[in-house]
Coordinates of C-alpha atoms in Angstrom, one line a residue:
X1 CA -85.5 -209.5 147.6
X2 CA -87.5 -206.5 147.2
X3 CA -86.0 -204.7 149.8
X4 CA -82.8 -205.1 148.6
X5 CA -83.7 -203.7 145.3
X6 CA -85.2 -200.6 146.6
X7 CA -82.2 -200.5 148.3
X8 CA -79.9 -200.4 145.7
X9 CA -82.1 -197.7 144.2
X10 CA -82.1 -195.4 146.8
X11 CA -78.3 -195.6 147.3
X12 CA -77.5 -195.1 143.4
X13 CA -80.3 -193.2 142.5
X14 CA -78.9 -190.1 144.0
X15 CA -76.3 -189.7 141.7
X16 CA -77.9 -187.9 139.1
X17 CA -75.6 -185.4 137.6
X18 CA -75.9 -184.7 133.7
X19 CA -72.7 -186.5 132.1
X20 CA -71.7 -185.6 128.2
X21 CA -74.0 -187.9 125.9
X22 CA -73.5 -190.8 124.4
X23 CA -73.0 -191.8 121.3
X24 CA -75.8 -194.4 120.0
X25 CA -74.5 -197.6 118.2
X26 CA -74.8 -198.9 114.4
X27 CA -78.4 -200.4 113.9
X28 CA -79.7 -202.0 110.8
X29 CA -81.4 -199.5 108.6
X30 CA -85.3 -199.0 109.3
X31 CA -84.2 -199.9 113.1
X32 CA -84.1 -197.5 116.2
X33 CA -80.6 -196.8 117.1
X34 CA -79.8 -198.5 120.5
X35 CA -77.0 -197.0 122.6
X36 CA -74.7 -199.9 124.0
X37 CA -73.4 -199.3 128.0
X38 CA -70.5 -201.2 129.5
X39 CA -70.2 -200.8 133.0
X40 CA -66.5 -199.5 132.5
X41 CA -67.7 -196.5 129.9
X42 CA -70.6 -195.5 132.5
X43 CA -67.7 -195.3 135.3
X44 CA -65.6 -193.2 132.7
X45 CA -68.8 -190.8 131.7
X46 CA -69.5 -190.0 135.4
X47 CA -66.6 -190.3 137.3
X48 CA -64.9 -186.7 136.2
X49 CA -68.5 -184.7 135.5
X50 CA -69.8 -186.2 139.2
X51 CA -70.5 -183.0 141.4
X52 CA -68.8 -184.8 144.2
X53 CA -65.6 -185.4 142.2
X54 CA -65.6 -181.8 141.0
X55 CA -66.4 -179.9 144.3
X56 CA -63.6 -182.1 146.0
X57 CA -61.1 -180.5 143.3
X58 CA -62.3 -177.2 144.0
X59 CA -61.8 -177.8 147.6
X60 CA -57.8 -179.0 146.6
X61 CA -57.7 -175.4 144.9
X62 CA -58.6 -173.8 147.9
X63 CA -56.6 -175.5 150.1
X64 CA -53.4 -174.3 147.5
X65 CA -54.8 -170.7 147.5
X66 CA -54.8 -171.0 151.4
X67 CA -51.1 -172.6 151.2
X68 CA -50.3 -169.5 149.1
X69 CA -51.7 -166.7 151.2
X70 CA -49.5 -168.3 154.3
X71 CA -46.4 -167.6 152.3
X72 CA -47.6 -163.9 151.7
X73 CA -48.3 -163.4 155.2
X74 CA -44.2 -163.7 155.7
X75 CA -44.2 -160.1 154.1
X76 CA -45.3 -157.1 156.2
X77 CA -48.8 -155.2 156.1
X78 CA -48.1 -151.5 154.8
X79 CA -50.7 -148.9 155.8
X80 CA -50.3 -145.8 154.1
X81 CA -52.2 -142.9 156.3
X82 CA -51.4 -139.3 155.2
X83 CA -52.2 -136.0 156.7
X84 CA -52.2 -132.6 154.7
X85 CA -52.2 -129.4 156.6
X86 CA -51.5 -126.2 155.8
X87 CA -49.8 -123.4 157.7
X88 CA -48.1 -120.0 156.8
X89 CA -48.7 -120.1 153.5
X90 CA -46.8 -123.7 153.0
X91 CA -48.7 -127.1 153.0
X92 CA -47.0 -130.4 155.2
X93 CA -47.4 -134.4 154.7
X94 CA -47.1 -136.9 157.0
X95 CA -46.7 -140.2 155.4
X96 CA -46.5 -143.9 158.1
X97 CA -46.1 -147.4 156.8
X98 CA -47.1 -149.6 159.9
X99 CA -46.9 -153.1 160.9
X100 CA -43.5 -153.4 159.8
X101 CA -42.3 -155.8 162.2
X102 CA -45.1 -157.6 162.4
X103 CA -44.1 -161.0 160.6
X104 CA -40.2 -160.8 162.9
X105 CA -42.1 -161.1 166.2
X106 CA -44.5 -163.9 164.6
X107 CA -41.9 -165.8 162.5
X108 CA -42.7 -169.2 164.3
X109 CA -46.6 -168.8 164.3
X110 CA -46.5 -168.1 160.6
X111 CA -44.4 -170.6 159.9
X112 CA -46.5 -173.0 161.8
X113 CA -49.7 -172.1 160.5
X114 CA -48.3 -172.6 156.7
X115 CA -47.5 -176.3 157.9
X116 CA -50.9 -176.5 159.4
X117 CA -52.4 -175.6 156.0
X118 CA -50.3 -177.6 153.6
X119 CA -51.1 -180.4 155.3
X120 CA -55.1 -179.3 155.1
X121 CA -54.2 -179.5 151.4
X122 CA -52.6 -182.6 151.3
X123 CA -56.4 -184.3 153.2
X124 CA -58.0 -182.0 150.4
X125 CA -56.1 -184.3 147.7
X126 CA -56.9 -187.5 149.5
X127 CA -60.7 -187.0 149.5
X128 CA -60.2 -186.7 145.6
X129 CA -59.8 -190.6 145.5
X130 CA -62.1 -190.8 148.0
X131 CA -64.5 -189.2 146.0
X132 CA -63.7 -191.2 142.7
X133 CA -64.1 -194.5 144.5
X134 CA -67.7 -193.3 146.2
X135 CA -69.0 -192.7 142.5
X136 CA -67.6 -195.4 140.5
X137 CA -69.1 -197.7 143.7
X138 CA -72.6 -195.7 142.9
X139 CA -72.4 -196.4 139.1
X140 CA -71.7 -200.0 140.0
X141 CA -74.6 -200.2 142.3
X142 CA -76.9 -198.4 139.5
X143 CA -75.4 -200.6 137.1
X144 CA -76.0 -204.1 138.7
X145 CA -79.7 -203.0 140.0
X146 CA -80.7 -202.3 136.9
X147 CA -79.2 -206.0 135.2
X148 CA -81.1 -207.6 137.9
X149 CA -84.6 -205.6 137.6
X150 CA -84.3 -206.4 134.0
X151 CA -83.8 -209.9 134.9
X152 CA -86.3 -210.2 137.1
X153 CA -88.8 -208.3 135.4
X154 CA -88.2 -210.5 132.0
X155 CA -88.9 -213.3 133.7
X156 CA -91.9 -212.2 135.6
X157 CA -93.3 -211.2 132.5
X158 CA -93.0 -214.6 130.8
X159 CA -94.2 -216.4 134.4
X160 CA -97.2 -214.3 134.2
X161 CA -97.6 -214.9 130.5
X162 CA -97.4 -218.8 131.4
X163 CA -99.8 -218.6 134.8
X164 CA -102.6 -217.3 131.8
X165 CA -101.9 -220.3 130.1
X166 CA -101.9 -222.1 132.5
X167 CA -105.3 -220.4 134.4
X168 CA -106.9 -221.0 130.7
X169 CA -106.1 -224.4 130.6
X170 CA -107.5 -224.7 134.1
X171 CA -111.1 -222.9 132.5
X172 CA -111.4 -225.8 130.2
X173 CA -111.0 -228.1 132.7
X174 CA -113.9 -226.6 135.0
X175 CA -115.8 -226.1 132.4
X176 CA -115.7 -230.5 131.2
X177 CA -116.9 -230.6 135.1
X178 CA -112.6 -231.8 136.4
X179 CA -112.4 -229.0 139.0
X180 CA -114.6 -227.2 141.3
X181 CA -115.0 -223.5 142.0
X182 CA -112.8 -223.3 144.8
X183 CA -109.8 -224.9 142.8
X184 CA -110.7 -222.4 139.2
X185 CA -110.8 -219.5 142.0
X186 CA -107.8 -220.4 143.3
X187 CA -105.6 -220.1 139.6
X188 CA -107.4 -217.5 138.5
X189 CA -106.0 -215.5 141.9
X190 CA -102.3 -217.0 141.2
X191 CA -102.6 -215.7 137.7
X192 CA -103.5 -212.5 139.2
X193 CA -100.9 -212.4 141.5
X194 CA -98.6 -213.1 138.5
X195 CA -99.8 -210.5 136.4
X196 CA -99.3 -208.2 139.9
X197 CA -96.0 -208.7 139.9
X198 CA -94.8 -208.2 136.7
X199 CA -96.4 -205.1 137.0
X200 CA -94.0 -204.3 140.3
X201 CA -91.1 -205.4 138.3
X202 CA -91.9 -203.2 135.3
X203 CA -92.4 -200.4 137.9
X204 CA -88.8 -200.8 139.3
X205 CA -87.4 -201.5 136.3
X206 CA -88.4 -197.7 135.0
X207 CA -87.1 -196.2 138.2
X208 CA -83.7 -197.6 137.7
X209 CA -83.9 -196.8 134.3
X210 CA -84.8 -193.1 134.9
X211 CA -82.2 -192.7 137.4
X212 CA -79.7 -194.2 134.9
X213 CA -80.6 -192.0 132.3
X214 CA -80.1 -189.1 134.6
X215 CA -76.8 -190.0 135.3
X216 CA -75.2 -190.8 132.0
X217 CA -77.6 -187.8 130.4
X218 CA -79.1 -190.5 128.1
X219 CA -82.1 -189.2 126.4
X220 CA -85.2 -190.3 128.0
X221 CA -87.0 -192.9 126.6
X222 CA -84.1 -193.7 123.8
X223 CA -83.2 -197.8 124.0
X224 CA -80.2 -198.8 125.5
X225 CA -78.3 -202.3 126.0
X226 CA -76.2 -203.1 128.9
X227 CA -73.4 -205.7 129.3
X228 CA -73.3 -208.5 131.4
X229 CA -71.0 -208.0 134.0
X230 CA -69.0 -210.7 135.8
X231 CA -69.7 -212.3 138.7
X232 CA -66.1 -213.1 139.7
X233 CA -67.3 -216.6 139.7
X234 CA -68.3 -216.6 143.5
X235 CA -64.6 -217.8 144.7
X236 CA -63.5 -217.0 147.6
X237 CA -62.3 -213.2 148.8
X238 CA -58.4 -213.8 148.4
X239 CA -57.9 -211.9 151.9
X240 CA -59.1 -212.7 155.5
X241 CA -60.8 -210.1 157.2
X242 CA -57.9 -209.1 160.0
X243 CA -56.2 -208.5 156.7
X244 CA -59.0 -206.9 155.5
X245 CA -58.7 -204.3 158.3
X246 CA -55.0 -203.8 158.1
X247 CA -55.1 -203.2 154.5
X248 CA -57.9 -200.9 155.2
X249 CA -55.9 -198.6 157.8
X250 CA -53.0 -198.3 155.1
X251 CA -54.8 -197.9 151.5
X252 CA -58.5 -196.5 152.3
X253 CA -58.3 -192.4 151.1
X254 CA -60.6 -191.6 154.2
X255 CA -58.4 -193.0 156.8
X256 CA -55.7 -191.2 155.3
X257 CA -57.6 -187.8 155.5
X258 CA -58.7 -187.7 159.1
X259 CA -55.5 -188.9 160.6
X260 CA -53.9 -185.9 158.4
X261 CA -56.9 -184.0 160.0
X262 CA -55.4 -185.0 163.3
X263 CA -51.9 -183.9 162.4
X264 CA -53.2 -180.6 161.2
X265 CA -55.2 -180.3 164.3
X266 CA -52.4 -181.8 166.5
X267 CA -50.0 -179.1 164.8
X268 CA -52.3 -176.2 165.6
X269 CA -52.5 -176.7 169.2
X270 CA -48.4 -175.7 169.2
X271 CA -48.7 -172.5 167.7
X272 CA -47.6 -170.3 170.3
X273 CA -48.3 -166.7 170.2
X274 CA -45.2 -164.2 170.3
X275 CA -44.3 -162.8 174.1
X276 CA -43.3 -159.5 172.2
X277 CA -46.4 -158.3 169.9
X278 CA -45.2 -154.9 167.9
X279 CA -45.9 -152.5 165.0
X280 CA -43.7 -150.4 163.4
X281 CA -44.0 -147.5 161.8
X282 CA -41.8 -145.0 159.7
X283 CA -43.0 -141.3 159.6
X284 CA -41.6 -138.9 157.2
X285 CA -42.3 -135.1 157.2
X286 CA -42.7 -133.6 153.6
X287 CA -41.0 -130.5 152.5
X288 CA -44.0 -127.9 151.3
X289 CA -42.2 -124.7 150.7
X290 CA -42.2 -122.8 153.8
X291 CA -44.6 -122.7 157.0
X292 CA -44.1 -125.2 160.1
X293 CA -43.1 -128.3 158.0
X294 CA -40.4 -126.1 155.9
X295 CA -37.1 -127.6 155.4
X296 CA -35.6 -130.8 154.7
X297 CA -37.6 -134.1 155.2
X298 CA -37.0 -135.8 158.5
X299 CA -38.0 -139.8 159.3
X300 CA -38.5 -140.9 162.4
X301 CA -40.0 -144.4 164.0
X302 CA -43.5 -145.1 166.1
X303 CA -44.2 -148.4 167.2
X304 CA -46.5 -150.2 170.1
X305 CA -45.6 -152.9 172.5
X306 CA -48.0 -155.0 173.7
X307 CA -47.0 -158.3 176.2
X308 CA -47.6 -161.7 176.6
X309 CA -51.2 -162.3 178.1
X310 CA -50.6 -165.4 179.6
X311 CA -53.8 -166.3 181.6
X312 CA -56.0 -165.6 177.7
X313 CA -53.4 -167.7 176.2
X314 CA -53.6 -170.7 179.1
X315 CA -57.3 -170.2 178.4
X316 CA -56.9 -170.7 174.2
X317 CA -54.4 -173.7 174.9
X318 CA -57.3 -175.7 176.9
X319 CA -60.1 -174.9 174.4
X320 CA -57.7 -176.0 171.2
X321 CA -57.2 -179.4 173.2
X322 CA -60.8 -180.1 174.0
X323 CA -61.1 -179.6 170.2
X324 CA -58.5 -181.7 169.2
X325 CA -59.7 -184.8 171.9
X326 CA -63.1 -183.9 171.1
X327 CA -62.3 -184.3 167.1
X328 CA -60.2 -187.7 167.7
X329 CA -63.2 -189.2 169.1
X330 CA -65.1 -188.0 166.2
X331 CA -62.5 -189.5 164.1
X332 CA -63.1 -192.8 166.1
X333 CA -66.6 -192.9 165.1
X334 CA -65.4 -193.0 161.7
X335 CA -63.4 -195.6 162.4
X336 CA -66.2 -198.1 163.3
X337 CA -68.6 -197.3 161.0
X338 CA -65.9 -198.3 158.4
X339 CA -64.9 -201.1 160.1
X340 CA -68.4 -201.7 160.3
X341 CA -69.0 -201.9 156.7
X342 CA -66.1 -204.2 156.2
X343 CA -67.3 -206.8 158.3
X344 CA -70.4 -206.3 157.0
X345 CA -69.6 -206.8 153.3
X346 CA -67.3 -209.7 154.0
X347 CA -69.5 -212.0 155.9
X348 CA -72.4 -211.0 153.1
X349 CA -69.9 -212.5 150.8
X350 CA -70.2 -215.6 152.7
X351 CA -73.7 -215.6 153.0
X352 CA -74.1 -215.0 149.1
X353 CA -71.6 -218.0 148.4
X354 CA -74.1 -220.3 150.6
X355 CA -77.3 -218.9 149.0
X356 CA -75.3 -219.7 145.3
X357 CA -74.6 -223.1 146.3
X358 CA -78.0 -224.3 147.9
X359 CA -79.7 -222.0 144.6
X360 CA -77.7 -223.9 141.6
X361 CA -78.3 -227.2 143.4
X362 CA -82.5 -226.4 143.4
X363 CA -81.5 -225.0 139.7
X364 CA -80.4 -228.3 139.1
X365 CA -83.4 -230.4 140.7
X366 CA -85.3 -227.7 138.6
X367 CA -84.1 -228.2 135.0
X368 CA -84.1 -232.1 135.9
X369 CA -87.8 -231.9 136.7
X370 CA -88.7 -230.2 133.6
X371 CA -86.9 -232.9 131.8
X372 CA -89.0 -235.3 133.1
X373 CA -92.5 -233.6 132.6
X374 CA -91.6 -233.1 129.2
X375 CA -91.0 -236.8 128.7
X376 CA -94.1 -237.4 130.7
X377 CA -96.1 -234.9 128.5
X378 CA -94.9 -236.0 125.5
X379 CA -96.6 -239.6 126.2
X380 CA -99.5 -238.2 127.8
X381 CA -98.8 -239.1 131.3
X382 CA -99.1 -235.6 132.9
X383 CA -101.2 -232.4 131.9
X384 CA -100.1 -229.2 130.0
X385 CA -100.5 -227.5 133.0
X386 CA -98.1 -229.8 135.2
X387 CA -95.2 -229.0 132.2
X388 CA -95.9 -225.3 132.8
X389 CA -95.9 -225.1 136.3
X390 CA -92.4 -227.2 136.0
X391 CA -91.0 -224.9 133.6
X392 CA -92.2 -221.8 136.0
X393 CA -89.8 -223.5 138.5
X394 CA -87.2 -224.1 136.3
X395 CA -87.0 -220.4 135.2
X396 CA -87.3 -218.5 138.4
X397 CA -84.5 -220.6 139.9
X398 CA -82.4 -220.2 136.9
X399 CA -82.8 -216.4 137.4
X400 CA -82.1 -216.4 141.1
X401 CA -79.2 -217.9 140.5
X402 CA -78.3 -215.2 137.9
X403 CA -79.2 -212.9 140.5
X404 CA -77.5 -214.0 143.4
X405 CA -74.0 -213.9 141.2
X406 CA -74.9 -210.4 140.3
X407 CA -75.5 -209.8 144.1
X408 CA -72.3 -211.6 145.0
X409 CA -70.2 -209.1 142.0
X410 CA -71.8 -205.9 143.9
X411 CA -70.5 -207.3 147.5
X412 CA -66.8 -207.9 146.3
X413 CA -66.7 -204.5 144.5
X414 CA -68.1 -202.6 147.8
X415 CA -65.6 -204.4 149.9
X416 CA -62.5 -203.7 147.4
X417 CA -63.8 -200.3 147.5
X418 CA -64.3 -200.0 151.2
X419 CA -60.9 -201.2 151.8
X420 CA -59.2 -198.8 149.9
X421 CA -58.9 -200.4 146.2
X422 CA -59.9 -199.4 143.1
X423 CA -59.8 -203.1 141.0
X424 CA -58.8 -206.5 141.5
X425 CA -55.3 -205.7 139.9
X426 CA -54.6 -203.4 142.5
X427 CA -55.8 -206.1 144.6
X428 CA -53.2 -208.5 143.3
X429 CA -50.7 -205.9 144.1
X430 CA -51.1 -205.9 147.8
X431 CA -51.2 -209.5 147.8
X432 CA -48.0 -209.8 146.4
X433 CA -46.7 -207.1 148.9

């Protein structure tokens, strides 16, 4: 159990970005004003202030400035040089404008390379709903770690304020000569390891709550109340988990952006470099009143020629498809880990549907045995301290179950989320499909 919380710490706890504050609520007068959280107005505050979120749209910018400078490299580059020279008493300028033909001989590699980066852009847009879904999934698991620490820590609290009772009562008994010093040795180390860890709890508890502040930009130290969240009732996921996978290949965002990866990549490797490479250039002699440039302006044209280097290219060709194959294998590794974390959440859910049933059926035998030892106190038949070990049982089953349904909520969300869904109505939608 621990490990899983410090788990769910670590993974949420990074998400600390400073989102707008929030509003407390209405308190009674003479009362500290207690800001009220629903899981669905944390999401909102730090889904569009997340770094993540906003560097991902600066990236889609980019990618449209890069579309943009593709188009402009259809028009030609014009260098201006001049000369100025003077001779018999007149003064000459030489004016070129070069590169002229440039974007004729390299109409198809232009054209080609604009594709490539349009599609760059449209992977830059995908990762935008990539993004979203990573941080809504962190405020989720933020969210639901800090309901259970406050659980747990709650009733920890009240178990160790019933193991003193219960350690006092055990005193008494010692002292009227019931129990030796082993057995008063042994309760007073239970109350101690009680008291311990509440202690832990409380710990946790203000890690999670620390972290949360961070990310909502909650003041530190100012109250706050969340909602309970539910726990979709542990039924059953409503797809298998070969449809699990398939949906996964059509919907998730970061399937979407390597296989356009692959296309861009795919796309480069056929950009062929012109046979005929040349630049143009128009020179033009100014008139300046007499001495060897006098007279009317005359324009003539300069230009280079340089052929098709086929052994560099050959060379180029085999690198680019080393990179792609070398990329699609990368791309692979993606894949699986994906895949991975689909089966992983999906036979968790399974796990955590087992765990609820065998835990409400001990909740049951709980709440049942503390219905008997408060008959049997009531006429005298059992001790004080029988009743409050009973109700120590009763209460820590009653919050694992509580737990385990919170643990079970975070599962399903992961695994709509790793699939490519954003909620259960979306959900619904490819189920009708």
């Amino acid at each position: 159990m621990t490990a899983f919380f410090v788990t769910l710490f670590l993974t949420a706890g990074i998400l600390t970005s400073g989102a707008p504050f929030l509003s407390a609520a209405e308190a009674p007068v003479g009362s500290k004003a207690q800001i009220e959280i629903s899981l669905d107005r944390a999401i909102e505050l730090v889904e569009k202030t997340h770094p993540d979120v906003r560097l991902q749209e600066i990236a889609v910018r980019k990618a449209a400035e890069e579309v943009t400078l593709a188009t402009r490299a259809f028009l030609p580059d014009v260098d201006v040089d001049y000369i100025v020279s003077s001779a018999s008493g007149g003064w000459g300028l030489i004016l070129t404008a070069a590169k002229l033909l440039q974007p004729v001989f390299s109409f198809r590699k232009l054209m080609t390379e604009k594709e490539v980066k349009k599609i760059l852009k449209q992977k830059e847009e995908t990762l935008v709903r990539y993004r979203e879904q990573e941080v809504r999934q962190g405020v989720k698991e933020l969210y639901v770690t800090l309901l259970i620490q406050r659980e747990l820590a709650r009733i920890l609290t009240d178990n160790a304020k019933r193991s003193q009772e219960q350690y006092e009562l055990v005193k008494i008994h010692h002292k009227e000569g019931g129990l030796n010093d082993e057995e008063l040795l042994k309760e007073k180390l239970g109350d101690e390891t009680a008291l311990s860890e509440a202690r832990k709890a409380e710990v946790w508890l203000h890690q999670s709550e620390f972290a949360f502040e961070r990310l909502l930009g909650l003041p530190h130290g100012e109250p706050f109340s969340l909602e309970p969240v539910s726990g979709h009732d542990s039924k059953v996921f409503p797809l298998s988990l070969e449809e699990c996978l398939g949906v996964a290949y059509a919907k998730n965002p970061i399937v979407k952006a390597l296989l356009l990866e692959e296309k861009a990549n795919l796309k480069r490797l056929g950009i062929k470099e012109s046979m005929f490479q040349a630049d143009g250039a128009f020179l033009g002699l100014g008139e300046a009143g007499g001495g060897i440039f006098s007279g009317s302006p005359r324009f003539g044209f300069l230009g280079n020629l340089t052929l098709y280097d086929w052994g560099k290219e050959r060379l180029k060709k085999r690198i680019l498809g080393l990179g792609h194959s070398e990329l699609r294998l990368m791309h692979e590794k993606e894949f699986q880990a994906f895949e991975s974390a689909i089966v992983k959440s999906y036979f968790e859910l399974e796990r955590l549907q087992n765990e609820i049933a065998v835990t409400g059926a001990k909740s049951n035998l709980a709440s049942e045995s503390k219905r008997r030892s408060e008959i049997l106190n009531d006429a005298g038949r059992i001790r004080q301290k029988d009743l409050l070990l009973r109700e120590n049982e009763f209460a820590l089953e009653k919050s694992n179950m509580r737990q385990k349904r919170l643990e079970y909520f975070l599962v399903w969300e992961r695994l709509v989320k790793d699939i490519g869904l954003v909620s259960l109505d979306e959900l619904r939608e490819v189920m009708a499909q």
